Amino acid sequence: MSKGKVLVLGSNATRIETKGGYWGDTGQYLNETVVPAMALVDAGYEVVLATPDGTPPTIDRASDAAAHFGGDVAAYERAKDFYANDPSMKARTLRSILEEGLDHYVGLHIPGGQAPIVDLMQDQEIGEILRHFHERSKPTAMLCHGPISAVAAMPFAREFRAALIAGDPDKAREWAKGWQYAGYQMTVFSKTEEKVIEDTILHAQIYFDMPFALNLAGGIVSTTPVDFDPFVVEDRELITGQNPRSDHPIAKALIAALDRKHVAA
């Protein structure tokens, strides 16, 4: 018998705005999506993937490699097979999840890759889902760039994002008032880690870095002194992981939080 349903929120973005008016290819990271999902299934939870338009996320080509699975080719192949063939990875629309009712879900996970910067952080349905989980203190995990999705819970998420792109932090701070996660300890993909991606993969600069945006909104952001070291922060119901190498640690933390809730129930 399932211990309950865990919602995985994916992005449909395939391009991201970069400085100079260009667009770069983007997507969602394979390991950040699949490692926690597989761990949840193994722990007895049912996983449901949902995206804004109901199609599975595009996997970022930079993540489609055994290197993101510790060089373990067998683990990489299992992950690819799980993503391609497991029923839990057949996406549904966010609207269908809301119409079903969020009371059916005990936890939430939002993977990264740069894609959430484009759509999830300003999606009104994501905001509705996050407010439900926040108000009911349900375990809410966000990994790498995933924590920027927390912005969607703001009353004026789209305006906040637009102000960041316009380079107007004062206006962004005004739009962020009333953010549900203000005052929470959290982590996210660091500025120096982002520069590695910009320099070696994207070959362009994005408009804002994640710690700057979340600090501006009222989050209390910490990151590791060494890039790409695993790091997870827990504060109340929110569980955040800094980078792709935090995939196993965040899965462990999320499952522990879910199990505590399950036992208490």
PDB file of C-alpha atoms in Angstrom:
ATOM      1  CA  MET A   1       0.000   0.000   0.000  1.00  0.00           C
ATOM      2  CA  SER A   2       1.294   3.455  -0.940  1.00  0.00           C
ATOM      3  CA  LYS A   3       2.273   5.804   1.866  1.00  0.00           C
ATOM      4  CA  GLY A   4       0.828   8.643  -0.209  1.00  0.00           C
ATOM      5  CA  LYS A   5       1.280  10.649  -3.391  1.00  0.00           C
ATOM      6  CA  VAL A   6       4.230  12.978  -3.946  1.00  0.00           C
ATOM      7  CA  LEU A   7       3.895  15.610  -6.644  1.00  0.00           C
ATOM      8  CA  VAL A   8       6.909  16.330  -8.856  1.00  0.00           C
ATOM      9  CA  LEU A   9       6.601  19.663 -10.652  1.00  0.00           C
ATOM     10  CA  GLY A  10       8.449  19.874 -13.964  1.00  0.00           C
ATOM     11  CA  SER A  11       9.193  22.682 -16.391  1.00  0.00           C
ATOM     12  CA  ASN A  12       8.278  22.875 -20.058  1.00  0.00           C
ATOM     13  CA  ALA A  13      10.877  25.540 -20.862  1.00  0.00           C
ATOM     14  CA  THR A  14      13.405  24.726 -23.578  1.00  0.00           C
ATOM     15  CA  ARG A  15      14.972  28.198 -23.980  1.00  0.00           C
ATOM     16  CA  ILE A  16      16.128  30.859 -21.520  1.00  0.00           C
ATOM     17  CA  GLU A  17      16.646  34.594 -22.030  1.00  0.00           C
ATOM     18  CA  THR A  18      20.272  35.746 -21.906  1.00  0.00           C
ATOM     19  CA  LYS A  19      21.865  39.176 -21.892  1.00  0.00           C
ATOM     20  CA  GLY A  20      22.212  40.728 -25.301  1.00  0.00           C
ATOM     21  CA  GLY A  21      18.753  39.682 -26.407  1.00  0.00           C
ATOM     22  CA  TYR A  22      19.641  36.084 -27.195  1.00  0.00           C
ATOM     23  CA  TRP A  23      18.099  32.801 -26.108  1.00  0.00           C
ATOM     24  CA  GLY A  24      20.001  29.749 -24.913  1.00  0.00           C
ATOM     25  CA  ASP A  25      18.928  26.118 -24.881  1.00  0.00           C
ATOM     26  CA  THR A  26      17.807  24.842 -21.503  1.00  0.00           C
ATOM     27  CA  GLY A  27      15.818  22.075 -19.855  1.00  0.00           C
ATOM     28  CA  GLN A  28      15.464  20.027 -16.709  1.00  0.00           C
ATOM     29  CA  TYR A  29      18.270  17.928 -15.219  1.00  0.00           C
ATOM     30  CA  LEU A  30      17.862  14.178 -15.526  1.00  0.00           C
ATOM     31  CA  ASN A  31      19.413  13.174 -12.216  1.00  0.00           C
ATOM     32  CA  GLU A  32      17.601  15.880 -10.261  1.00  0.00           C
ATOM     33  CA  THR A  33      14.289  14.563 -11.562  1.00  0.00           C
ATOM     34  CA  VAL A  34      14.884  10.833 -11.467  1.00  0.00           C
ATOM     35  CA  VAL A  35      17.100  10.202  -8.422  1.00  0.00           C
ATOM     36  CA  PRO A  36      14.551  11.616  -5.924  1.00  0.00           C
ATOM     37  CA  ALA A  37      11.635  10.056  -7.844  1.00  0.00           C
ATOM     38  CA  MET A  38      13.175   6.588  -7.796  1.00  0.00           C
ATOM     39  CA  ALA A  39      14.055   6.945  -4.111  1.00  0.00           C
ATOM     40  CA  LEU A  40      10.469   7.974  -3.314  1.00  0.00           C
ATOM     41  CA  VAL A  41       9.069   4.964  -5.168  1.00  0.00           C
ATOM     42  CA  ASP A  42      11.508   2.647  -3.359  1.00  0.00           C
ATOM     43  CA  ALA A  43      10.397   4.196  -0.035  1.00  0.00           C
ATOM     44  CA  GLY A  44       6.759   3.352  -0.732  1.00  0.00           C
ATOM     45  CA  TYR A  45       5.438   6.617  -2.132  1.00  0.00           C
ATOM     46  CA  GLU A  46       3.525   7.137  -5.370  1.00  0.00           C
ATOM     47  CA  VAL A  47       5.091   9.759  -7.653  1.00  0.00           C
ATOM     48  CA  VAL A  48       3.032  11.976  -9.971  1.00  0.00           C
ATOM     49  CA  LEU A  49       4.752  14.285 -12.482  1.00  0.00           C
ATOM     50  CA  ALA A  50       2.976  17.442 -13.608  1.00  0.00           C
ATOM     51  CA  THR A  51       4.005  20.304 -15.896  1.00  0.00           C
ATOM     52  CA  PRO A  52       2.297  23.487 -17.102  1.00  0.00           C
ATOM     53  CA  ASP A  53       1.251  22.017 -20.467  1.00  0.00           C
ATOM     54  CA  GLY A  54       1.090  18.354 -19.493  1.00  0.00           C
ATOM     55  CA  THR A  55       4.028  17.170 -21.588  1.00  0.00           C
ATOM     56  CA  PRO A  56       7.180  15.734 -19.977  1.00  0.00           C
ATOM     57  CA  PRO A  57      10.041  18.169 -19.406  1.00  0.00           C
ATOM     58  CA  THR A  58      12.823  18.358 -21.958  1.00  0.00           C
ATOM     59  CA  ILE A  59      15.963  16.920 -20.408  1.00  0.00           C
ATOM     60  CA  ASP A  60      18.874  19.355 -20.554  1.00  0.00           C
ATOM     61  CA  ARG A  61      21.561  17.832 -22.750  1.00  0.00           C
ATOM     62  CA  ALA A  62      24.207  18.870 -20.227  1.00  0.00           C
ATOM     63  CA  SER A  63      22.650  16.501 -17.682  1.00  0.00           C
ATOM     64  CA  ASP A  64      22.288  13.532 -20.025  1.00  0.00           C
ATOM     65  CA  ALA A  65      25.529  11.873 -18.959  1.00  0.00           C
ATOM     66  CA  ALA A  66      26.857   9.270 -16.554  1.00  0.00           C
ATOM     67  CA  ALA A  67      28.974  11.982 -14.917  1.00  0.00           C
ATOM     68  CA  HIS A  68      25.843  13.158 -13.080  1.00  0.00           C
ATOM     69  CA  PHE A  69      25.475   9.671 -11.619  1.00  0.00           C
ATOM     70  CA  GLY A  70      28.954   9.505 -10.143  1.00  0.00           C
ATOM     71  CA  GLY A  71      30.290   8.000 -13.356  1.00  0.00           C
ATOM     72  CA  ASP A  72      28.118   4.914 -12.797  1.00  0.00           C
ATOM     73  CA  VAL A  73      26.985   3.988 -16.317  1.00  0.00           C
ATOM     74  CA  ALA A  74      24.519   1.377 -15.027  1.00  0.00           C
ATOM     75  CA  ALA A  75      22.867   3.943 -12.727  1.00  0.00           C
ATOM     76  CA  TYR A  76      22.697   6.400 -15.617  1.00  0.00           C
ATOM     77  CA  GLU A  77      21.051   3.814 -17.877  1.00  0.00           C
ATOM     78  CA  ARG A  78      18.534   2.909 -15.140  1.00  0.00           C
ATOM     79  CA  ALA A  79      17.689   6.581 -14.745  1.00  0.00           C
ATOM     80  CA  LYS A  80      17.151   7.051 -18.481  1.00  0.00           C
ATOM     81  CA  ASP A  81      14.945   3.967 -18.605  1.00  0.00           C
ATOM     82  CA  PHE A  82      12.927   5.157 -15.595  1.00  0.00           C
ATOM     83  CA  TYR A  83      12.378   8.577 -17.153  1.00  0.00           C
ATOM     84  CA  ALA A  84      11.395   7.129 -20.523  1.00  0.00           C
ATOM     85  CA  ASN A  85       9.227   4.237 -19.385  1.00  0.00           C
ATOM     86  CA  ASP A  86       8.043   4.450 -15.780  1.00  0.00           C
ATOM     87  CA  PRO A  87       4.333   5.364 -15.526  1.00  0.00           C
ATOM     88  CA  SER A  88       5.125   7.996 -12.887  1.00  0.00           C
ATOM     89  CA  MET A  89       7.013  10.035 -15.497  1.00  0.00           C
ATOM     90  CA  LYS A  90       4.015  10.377 -17.834  1.00  0.00           C
ATOM     91  CA  ALA A  91       3.216  14.001 -17.149  1.00  0.00           C
ATOM     92  CA  ARG A  92      -0.132  15.573 -16.370  1.00  0.00           C
ATOM     93  CA  THR A  93      -1.161  19.210 -16.488  1.00  0.00           C
ATOM     94  CA  LEU A  94      -0.958  21.380 -13.409  1.00  0.00           C
ATOM     95  CA  ARG A  95      -4.629  22.175 -13.938  1.00  0.00           C
ATOM     96  CA  SER A  96      -5.583  18.499 -13.705  1.00  0.00           C
ATOM     97  CA  ILE A  97      -3.730  18.251 -10.396  1.00  0.00           C
ATOM     98  CA  LEU A  98      -5.587  21.255  -9.019  1.00  0.00           C
ATOM     99  CA  GLU A  99      -8.915  19.887 -10.218  1.00  0.00           C
ATOM    100  CA  GLU A 100      -8.180  16.510  -8.604  1.00  0.00           C
ATOM    101  CA  GLY A 101      -7.489  18.277  -5.322  1.00  0.00           C
ATOM    102  CA  LEU A 102      -4.199  18.841  -3.545  1.00  0.00           C
ATOM    103  CA  ASP A 103      -5.371  17.113  -0.370  1.00  0.00           C
ATOM    104  CA  HIS A 104      -4.458  13.866  -2.155  1.00  0.00           C
ATOM    105  CA  TYR A 105      -0.750  14.803  -2.030  1.00  0.00           C
ATOM    106  CA  VAL A 106       1.549  14.471   0.969  1.00  0.00           C
ATOM    107  CA  GLY A 107       4.710  16.032  -0.465  1.00  0.00           C
ATOM    108  CA  LEU A 108       6.244  17.989  -3.297  1.00  0.00           C
ATOM    109  CA  HIS A 109       9.517  18.018  -5.229  1.00  0.00           C
ATOM    110  CA  ILE A 110      10.737  20.547  -7.811  1.00  0.00           C
ATOM    111  CA  PRO A 111      13.896  19.565  -9.718  1.00  0.00           C
ATOM    112  CA  GLY A 112      16.263  22.014 -11.369  1.00  0.00           C
ATOM    113  CA  GLY A 113      18.160  22.748 -14.482  1.00  0.00           C
ATOM    114  CA  GLN A 114      17.759  26.379 -15.530  1.00  0.00           C
ATOM    115  CA  ALA A 115      14.293  25.749 -16.973  1.00  0.00           C
ATOM    116  CA  PRO A 116      12.285  26.713 -13.828  1.00  0.00           C
ATOM    117  CA  ILE A 117      13.688  30.255 -14.143  1.00  0.00           C
ATOM    118  CA  VAL A 118      11.661  30.638 -17.322  1.00  0.00           C
ATOM    119  CA  ASP A 119       8.223  29.267 -16.503  1.00  0.00           C
ATOM    120  CA  LEU A 120       7.773  27.817 -13.013  1.00  0.00           C
ATOM    121  CA  MET A 121       8.867  30.903 -11.059  1.00  0.00           C
ATOM    122  CA  GLN A 122       6.038  32.946 -12.579  1.00  0.00           C
ATOM    123  CA  ASP A 123       3.356  30.296 -13.109  1.00  0.00           C
ATOM    124  CA  GLN A 124       0.100  31.082 -11.289  1.00  0.00           C
ATOM    125  CA  GLU A 125      -0.878  27.427 -10.940  1.00  0.00           C
ATOM    126  CA  ILE A 126       2.510  26.645  -9.386  1.00  0.00           C
ATOM    127  CA  GLY A 127       1.796  29.488  -6.983  1.00  0.00           C
ATOM    128  CA  GLU A 128      -1.545  27.979  -6.015  1.00  0.00           C
ATOM    129  CA  ILE A 129       0.080  24.597  -5.419  1.00  0.00           C
ATOM    130  CA  LEU A 130       2.894  26.072  -3.321  1.00  0.00           C
ATOM    131  CA  ARG A 131       0.523  28.088  -1.159  1.00  0.00           C
ATOM    132  CA  HIS A 132      -1.438  24.904  -0.400  1.00  0.00           C
ATOM    133  CA  PHE A 133       1.704  23.032   0.684  1.00  0.00           C
ATOM    134  CA  HIS A 134       2.987  25.982   2.681  1.00  0.00           C
ATOM    135  CA  GLU A 135      -0.270  26.600   4.537  1.00  0.00           C
ATOM    136  CA  ARG A 136      -0.507  22.914   5.498  1.00  0.00           C
ATOM    137  CA  SER A 137       3.200  22.473   6.280  1.00  0.00           C
ATOM    138  CA  LYS A 138       3.598  19.588   3.836  1.00  0.00           C
ATOM    139  CA  PRO A 139       7.202  18.608   3.000  1.00  0.00           C
ATOM    140  CA  THR A 140       8.313  20.703   0.026  1.00  0.00           C
ATOM    141  CA  ALA A 141      11.664  19.925  -1.644  1.00  0.00           C
ATOM    142  CA  MET A 142      13.354  22.055  -4.312  1.00  0.00           C
ATOM    143  CA  LEU A 143      16.699  21.249  -5.910  1.00  0.00           C
ATOM    144  CA  CYS A 144      19.406  23.319  -7.656  1.00  0.00           C
ATOM    145  CA  HIS A 145      17.479  25.988  -9.658  1.00  0.00           C
ATOM    146  CA  GLY A 146      14.229  24.479  -8.354  1.00  0.00           C
ATOM    147  CA  PRO A 147      14.101  26.826  -5.324  1.00  0.00           C
ATOM    148  CA  ILE A 148      13.560  29.815  -7.628  1.00  0.00           C
ATOM    149  CA  SER A 149      10.118  28.279  -8.249  1.00  0.00           C
ATOM    150  CA  ALA A 150       9.186  29.306  -4.705  1.00  0.00           C
ATOM    151  CA  VAL A 151       8.827  32.828  -6.107  1.00  0.00           C
ATOM    152  CA  ALA A 152       5.594  31.686  -7.797  1.00  0.00           C
ATOM    153  CA  ALA A 153       3.837  31.766  -4.418  1.00  0.00           C
ATOM    154  CA  MET A 154       4.163  35.579  -4.405  1.00  0.00           C
ATOM    155  CA  PRO A 155       1.071  37.649  -5.163  1.00  0.00           C
ATOM    156  CA  PHE A 156       3.054  39.357  -7.968  1.00  0.00           C
ATOM    157  CA  ALA A 157       5.506  36.702  -9.169  1.00  0.00           C
ATOM    158  CA  ARG A 158       5.477  37.788 -12.815  1.00  0.00           C
ATOM    159  CA  GLU A 159       6.135  41.390 -11.905  1.00  0.00           C
ATOM    160  CA  PHE A 160       8.971  40.343  -9.572  1.00  0.00           C
ATOM    161  CA  ARG A 161      10.648  38.367 -12.356  1.00  0.00           C
ATOM    162  CA  ALA A 162      10.185  41.197 -14.857  1.00  0.00           C
ATOM    163  CA  ALA A 163      11.824  43.655 -12.450  1.00  0.00           C
ATOM    164  CA  LEU A 164      14.805  41.316 -12.013  1.00  0.00           C
ATOM    165  CA  ILE A 165      15.269  41.095 -15.783  1.00  0.00           C
ATOM    166  CA  ALA A 166      14.936  44.877 -16.053  1.00  0.00           C
ATOM    167  CA  GLY A 167      17.699  45.268 -13.456  1.00  0.00           C
ATOM    168  CA  ASP A 168      15.445  47.090 -10.976  1.00  0.00           C
ATOM    169  CA  PRO A 169      16.029  45.471  -7.563  1.00  0.00           C
ATOM    170  CA  ASP A 170      14.075  48.131  -5.680  1.00  0.00           C
ATOM    171  CA  LYS A 171      10.980  47.460  -7.760  1.00  0.00           C
ATOM    172  CA  ALA A 172      11.514  43.703  -7.418  1.00  0.00           C
ATOM    173  CA  ARG A 173      11.694  44.057  -3.639  1.00  0.00           C
ATOM    174  CA  GLU A 174       8.383  45.913  -3.670  1.00  0.00           C
ATOM    175  CA  TRP A 175       6.710  43.210  -5.758  1.00  0.00           C
ATOM    176  CA  ALA A 176       8.037  40.522  -3.375  1.00  0.00           C
ATOM    177  CA  LYS A 177       6.135  41.838  -0.369  1.00  0.00           C
ATOM    178  CA  GLY A 178       3.941  39.162   1.164  1.00  0.00           C
ATOM    179  CA  TRP A 179       6.111  36.249   0.004  1.00  0.00           C
ATOM    180  CA  GLN A 180       5.259  33.162   2.003  1.00  0.00           C
ATOM    181  CA  TYR A 181       8.876  31.984   2.302  1.00  0.00           C
ATOM    182  CA  ALA A 182      10.369  35.283   3.500  1.00  0.00           C
ATOM    183  CA  GLY A 183      12.538  34.569   6.539  1.00  0.00           C
ATOM    184  CA  TYR A 184      13.127  30.915   5.599  1.00  0.00           C
ATOM    185  CA  GLN A 185      16.640  29.488   5.577  1.00  0.00           C
ATOM    186  CA  MET A 186      17.315  28.039   2.117  1.00  0.00           C
ATOM    187  CA  THR A 187      19.928  27.248  -0.495  1.00  0.00           C
ATOM    188  CA  VAL A 188      19.985  27.371  -4.290  1.00  0.00           C
ATOM    189  CA  PHE A 189      22.449  27.085  -7.196  1.00  0.00           C
ATOM    190  CA  SER A 190      25.207  29.563  -6.357  1.00  0.00           C
ATOM    191  CA  LYS A 191      26.429  32.534  -8.397  1.00  0.00           C
ATOM    192  CA  THR A 192      29.845  30.948  -8.923  1.00  0.00           C
ATOM    193  CA  GLU A 193      28.293  27.638  -9.966  1.00  0.00           C
ATOM    194  CA  GLU A 194      26.076  29.546 -12.400  1.00  0.00           C
ATOM    195  CA  LYS A 195      29.143  31.164 -13.950  1.00  0.00           C
ATOM    196  CA  VAL A 196      30.540  27.716 -14.747  1.00  0.00           C
ATOM    197  CA  ILE A 197      27.338  26.888 -16.649  1.00  0.00           C
ATOM    198  CA  GLU A 198      27.292  30.274 -18.382  1.00  0.00           C
ATOM    199  CA  ASP A 199      30.923  29.996 -19.461  1.00  0.00           C
ATOM    200  CA  THR A 200      31.101  26.341 -20.499  1.00  0.00           C
ATOM    201  CA  ILE A 201      27.572  25.350 -21.570  1.00  0.00           C
ATOM    202  CA  LEU A 202      25.334  28.355 -22.175  1.00  0.00           C
ATOM    203  CA  HIS A 203      28.097  30.647 -23.514  1.00  0.00           C
ATOM    204  CA  ALA A 204      26.016  33.597 -22.387  1.00  0.00           C
ATOM    205  CA  GLN A 205      24.914  35.315 -19.183  1.00  0.00           C
ATOM    206  CA  ILE A 206      21.456  35.045 -17.690  1.00  0.00           C
ATOM    207  CA  TYR A 207      19.833  38.150 -16.249  1.00  0.00           C
ATOM    208  CA  PHE A 208      20.097  37.404 -12.522  1.00  0.00           C
ATOM    209  CA  ASP A 209      21.622  34.872 -10.182  1.00  0.00           C
ATOM    210  CA  MET A 210      19.489  32.731  -7.919  1.00  0.00           C
ATOM    211  CA  PRO A 211      20.849  33.688  -4.461  1.00  0.00           C
ATOM    212  CA  PHE A 212      20.468  37.391  -5.324  1.00  0.00           C
ATOM    213  CA  ALA A 213      16.844  36.903  -6.345  1.00  0.00           C
ATOM    214  CA  LEU A 214      15.867  34.838  -3.312  1.00  0.00           C
ATOM    215  CA  ASN A 215      17.691  37.108  -0.855  1.00  0.00           C
ATOM    216  CA  LEU A 216      15.987  40.103  -2.442  1.00  0.00           C
ATOM    217  CA  ALA A 217      12.623  38.407  -1.913  1.00  0.00           C
ATOM    218  CA  GLY A 218      13.343  37.860   1.774  1.00  0.00           C
ATOM    219  CA  GLY A 219      14.915  34.411   1.843  1.00  0.00           C
ATOM    220  CA  ILE A 220      17.992  33.715   3.978  1.00  0.00           C
ATOM    221  CA  VAL A 221      20.238  32.022   1.430  1.00  0.00           C
ATOM    222  CA  SER A 222      23.420  30.102   2.194  1.00  0.00           C
ATOM    223  CA  THR A 223      25.681  28.220  -0.216  1.00  0.00           C
ATOM    224  CA  THR A 224      28.833  26.130   0.115  1.00  0.00           C
ATOM    225  CA  PRO A 225      32.292  27.719  -0.124  1.00  0.00           C
ATOM    226  CA  VAL A 226      33.276  24.965  -2.570  1.00  0.00           C
ATOM    227  CA  ASP A 227      31.292  24.827  -5.817  1.00  0.00           C
ATOM    228  CA  PHE A 228      29.255  21.684  -6.467  1.00  0.00           C
ATOM    229  CA  ASP A 229      29.657  20.257  -2.965  1.00  0.00           C
ATOM    230  CA  PRO A 230      26.387  18.599  -1.890  1.00  0.00           C
ATOM    231  CA  PHE A 231      24.369  20.825   0.446  1.00  0.00           C
ATOM    232  CA  VAL A 232      20.818  20.644   1.795  1.00  0.00           C
ATOM    233  CA  VAL A 233      19.007  23.121   4.051  1.00  0.00           C
ATOM    234  CA  GLU A 234      15.809  22.338   5.975  1.00  0.00           C
ATOM    235  CA  ASP A 235      13.605  25.016   7.516  1.00  0.00           C
ATOM    236  CA  ARG A 236      10.106  24.071   8.597  1.00  0.00           C
ATOM    237  CA  GLU A 237       8.413  22.337   5.645  1.00  0.00           C
ATOM    238  CA  LEU A 238      10.923  23.633   3.081  1.00  0.00           C
ATOM    239  CA  ILE A 239      13.861  21.436   2.001  1.00  0.00           C
ATOM    240  CA  THR A 240      16.275  22.940  -0.509  1.00  0.00           C
ATOM    241  CA  GLY A 241      19.349  21.495  -2.225  1.00  0.00           C
ATOM    242  CA  GLN A 242      22.070  23.602  -3.810  1.00  0.00           C
ATOM    243  CA  ASN A 243      23.211  21.750  -6.915  1.00  0.00           C
ATOM    244  CA  PRO A 244      22.967  18.540  -8.981  1.00  0.00           C
ATOM    245  CA  ARG A 245      25.220  16.664  -6.559  1.00  0.00           C
ATOM    246  CA  SER A 246      22.635  17.281  -3.819  1.00  0.00           C
ATOM    247  CA  ASP A 247      20.221  14.845  -5.514  1.00  0.00           C
ATOM    248  CA  HIS A 248      20.691  11.893  -3.135  1.00  0.00           C
ATOM    249  CA  PRO A 249      20.887  14.051   0.035  1.00  0.00           C
ATOM    250  CA  ILE A 250      17.678  15.926  -0.782  1.00  0.00           C
ATOM    251  CA  ALA A 251      15.890  12.670  -1.592  1.00  0.00           C
ATOM    252  CA  LYS A 252      16.938  11.304   1.803  1.00  0.00           C
ATOM    253  CA  ALA A 253      15.800  14.472   3.596  1.00  0.00           C
ATOM    254  CA  LEU A 254      12.449  14.555   1.789  1.00  0.00           C
ATOM    255  CA  ILE A 255      11.710  10.907   2.515  1.00  0.00           C
ATOM    256  CA  ALA A 256      12.621  11.377   6.191  1.00  0.00           C
ATOM    257  CA  ALA A 257      10.251  14.357   6.433  1.00  0.00           C
ATOM    258  CA  LEU A 258       7.466  12.434   4.691  1.00  0.00           C
ATOM    259  CA  ASP A 259       7.986   9.422   6.924  1.00  0.00           C
ATOM    260  CA  ARG A 260       7.767  11.590  10.041  1.00  0.00           C
ATOM    261  CA  LYS A 261       4.441  12.957   8.803  1.00  0.00           C
ATOM    262  CA  HIS A 262       3.248   9.461   7.887  1.00  0.00           C
ATOM    263  CA  VAL A 263       4.041   8.084  11.342  1.00  0.00           C
ATOM    264  CA  ALA A 264       2.427  11.080  13.039  1.00  0.00           C
ATOM    265  CA  ALA A 265      -0.728  10.567  11.008  1.00  0.00           C
TER     266      ALA A 265
END
